[in-house]
Amino acid sequence: MIDNIVAVAATAAAHLITGVRGRWQGCAPEPRPRIYFANHASHGDFILIRTALPPALRQGTRPVAAADYWLTSAARRYIAVNAFNAVLIDRNAITRTVDPVEPMTRALDEGASLILFPEGTRNTGGQRLLPFKRGIYYLAQRRPDVELVPVWIDNLNRVMPKGEFVPVPLLCTVTFGAPLHLEEGEHKARFCERARAALLALAPEHEEETQPAKEAVP
Amino acid sequence: MMVSATWLWLIGGILAVLATASLIGYALARRQRGRPSATIANLNSRIKAWWVMVILIAIAFALGKVGVLVLFAFCSFAALREFITLTPTRRGDHIALATAFFIVLPLQYLLIGGNWYGLYSIFIPVYVFLGMPIIAALRGDTTEFISRIAEVQWGLMVSVFCVSHAPALLTLQIPGFEGRNAMLIVFLIIVVQASDVLQYVWGKLAGRHKIAPSLSPSKTIEGFVGGVASATALGAALWWITPFAWWQAGLMALVVNLMGFCGGLVMSAIKRDRGVKDWGQMIEGHGGMLDRLDSVIFAAPIFFHLTRFWWAV
């Protein structure tokens, strides 16, 4: 009950601050397991995607989140585990005991959709999109029937840049592209590059804040 | 007794206009077989949005002064959000922007609620104008400094300062008009919005010569003259809800219409510069909040000050 209230409040706050609307460009919202993979610039990313989904699909859509970040304090754990039912994965390849693809596959089999950030971490640099981690390939390999939907989140990095604590209300868009599947015999790197290109293709063309300043005339 | 009768006539009139518009829209949509026209679809979603807007405004007015202040504060919030979204800002502006949204905006409306004319009429143009660059300068980012500051400042002027002059009409003390100030806001909104709609209608029916083709291809001399003339006549005909004589109401409406038209032009120029057609997509068929408010923005402060100067004590 309270968990639900937290989730609904987060959705309402996301609406109020970003006025977000889902733009379904390459597919329509459908109630079946899907993997939404998106660019990752802020901790609010999964909340924004969830908010952009039709209300009926929100409950069954679970974010995939890093255990090393979301389990480090009681508040974070509450948000990730209780409020949003996140699929927590261990990012540390050396110490982990469970293959991170395992819990994701299980969630899909239980009928959930996933929100996945294949860059593996928040992108705070000048590049629009970091290279993808291979997890998305292994997941596509395990469940080849599940649609992978590229999702571009625009402007949220301006709402709450890294290191700031107060969000600035700005309009954000969440664009859902055309689903893709792993092709037969497709190589790991090739698939990741193709998925990354599909995601980048959704990004609107606009000036980046990171553009170098105009040079002063000597 | 008098007051509530006026309200009943007003509400009845507005409902009749909307119902007629809906019927016409429905008939137009039915008549077109096979080839659905985008214009008619847009017309119908606009009419539908008008229903929603009128109902929301009615609820706010029914809640009294606080309701009206909250309504316009929310409009300012949505407008400022659209303005800043289309403005190039940098990391160094973050605190200044958060201040604009969470301190300047509520404070402006609180000052109006508290009827502190001496402060709310200079708060943004003087104090915030000087304060914003100080906050931004403390962050040390000098790139494009003057244009960044100017843009945030202007966003606050149009979205917060100007819009807030509509609810500020509630604070005027007009002898013989006590308890009916909300009618002034209704007058302003009806005249400005009717002018927009009538300019659109006249433009569609008789538009030949474009006024500013590079700015707004749909604005024509015929639409402008017909729209302003008929909205001015409407304003004069609404004298009974205002403290004005019928010819004064007409003159007020004329000023409001001309300012509204210019507001539309200026806000179009900004959109052109930013390479967008609409400020946002908040209101179905209309675009964003600023697309709907652009004419109110320029009309409200002028209407407020004219009324204050000649009628208020």
CSV table of C-alpha atoms in Angstrom, one decimal, chain A residues 22-40 45-46 48-65 104 108 111-119 132 136 139 146-153 174-180 195 199 202:
chain,number,residue,atom,x,y,z
A,22,GLY,CA,5.6,9.2,-24.4
A,23,ARG,CA,6.2,9.4,-28.1
A,24,TRP,CA,5.5,6.1,-29.6
A,25,GLN,CA,7.3,6.3,-32.9
A,26,GLY,CA,8.2,2.8,-33.8
A,27,CYS,CA,5.7,0.7,-31.9
A,28,ALA,CA,2.5,1.0,-29.8
A,29,PRO,CA,2.3,0.3,-26.1
A,30,GLU,CA,1.4,-3.4,-25.6
A,31,PRO,CA,0.8,-5.4,-22.5
A,32,ARG,CA,3.4,-8.2,-23.0
A,33,PRO,CA,7.0,-8.7,-21.8
A,34,ARG,CA,9.4,-6.3,-23.5
A,35,ILE,CA,12.8,-5.0,-22.9
A,36,TYR,CA,13.0,-1.2,-23.0
A,37,PHE,CA,16.6,-0.2,-23.4
A,38,ALA,CA,17.5,3.5,-22.9
A,39,ASN,CA,20.2,6.0,-22.6
A,40,HIS,CA,21.2,6.7,-19.0
A,45,ASP,CA,15.6,7.8,-15.9
A,46,PHE,CA,13.6,4.7,-15.0
A,48,LEU,CA,10.6,8.9,-16.4
A,49,ILE,CA,10.2,5.9,-18.7
A,50,ARG,CA,7.7,4.3,-16.3
A,51,THR,CA,5.8,7.6,-16.2
A,52,ALA,CA,5.7,7.8,-20.0
A,53,LEU,CA,4.1,4.3,-20.2
A,54,PRO,CA,0.3,4.0,-20.1
A,55,PRO,CA,-0.8,3.5,-16.5
A,56,ALA,CA,-1.9,-0.1,-17.1
A,57,LEU,CA,1.7,-1.1,-18.1
A,58,ARG,CA,3.5,0.6,-15.3
A,59,GLN,CA,3.0,-2.0,-12.6
A,60,GLY,CA,4.4,-4.8,-14.7
A,61,THR,CA,7.5,-2.9,-15.9
A,62,ARG,CA,10.6,-3.4,-13.7
A,63,PRO,CA,13.8,-1.4,-13.8
A,64,VAL,CA,17.1,-3.2,-13.9
A,65,ALA,CA,19.3,-1.6,-11.3
A,104,MET,CA,16.4,-10.6,-15.8
A,108,LEU,CA,10.7,-11.8,-18.3
A,111,GLY,CA,5.6,-11.8,-17.5
A,112,ALA,CA,7.3,-8.5,-16.5
A,113,SER,CA,8.8,-6.0,-18.9
A,114,LEU,CA,12.3,-4.6,-18.2
A,115,ILE,CA,13.8,-1.2,-18.3
A,116,LEU,CA,17.5,-1.6,-19.1
A,117,PHE,CA,20.4,0.8,-19.4
A,118,PRO,CA,22.9,-1.0,-21.6
A,119,GLU,CA,25.6,1.7,-21.1
A,132,PHE,CA,26.9,-0.9,-24.7
A,136,ILE,CA,21.8,-6.9,-23.5
A,139,LEU,CA,19.6,-11.4,-22.6
A,146,VAL,CA,11.1,-10.8,-26.6
A,147,GLU,CA,11.1,-7.4,-28.4
A,148,LEU,CA,13.9,-5.0,-27.6
A,149,VAL,CA,12.5,-1.5,-27.7
A,150,PRO,CA,15.0,1.4,-27.9
A,151,VAL,CA,13.9,4.4,-25.7
A,152,TRP,CA,15.5,7.8,-25.9
A,153,ILE,CA,15.2,10.1,-22.9
A,174,VAL,CA,10.6,9.8,-24.0
A,175,THR,CA,10.7,8.4,-27.5
A,176,PHE,CA,9.9,4.7,-28.1
A,177,GLY,CA,11.5,3.4,-31.3
A,178,ALA,CA,10.9,0.3,-33.5
A,179,PRO,CA,11.6,-3.0,-31.7
A,180,LEU,CA,14.5,-5.1,-32.7
A,195,ALA,CA,21.1,-1.7,-30.9
A,199,LEU,CA,18.9,4.1,-29.9
A,202,LEU,CA,16.0,8.4,-31.9
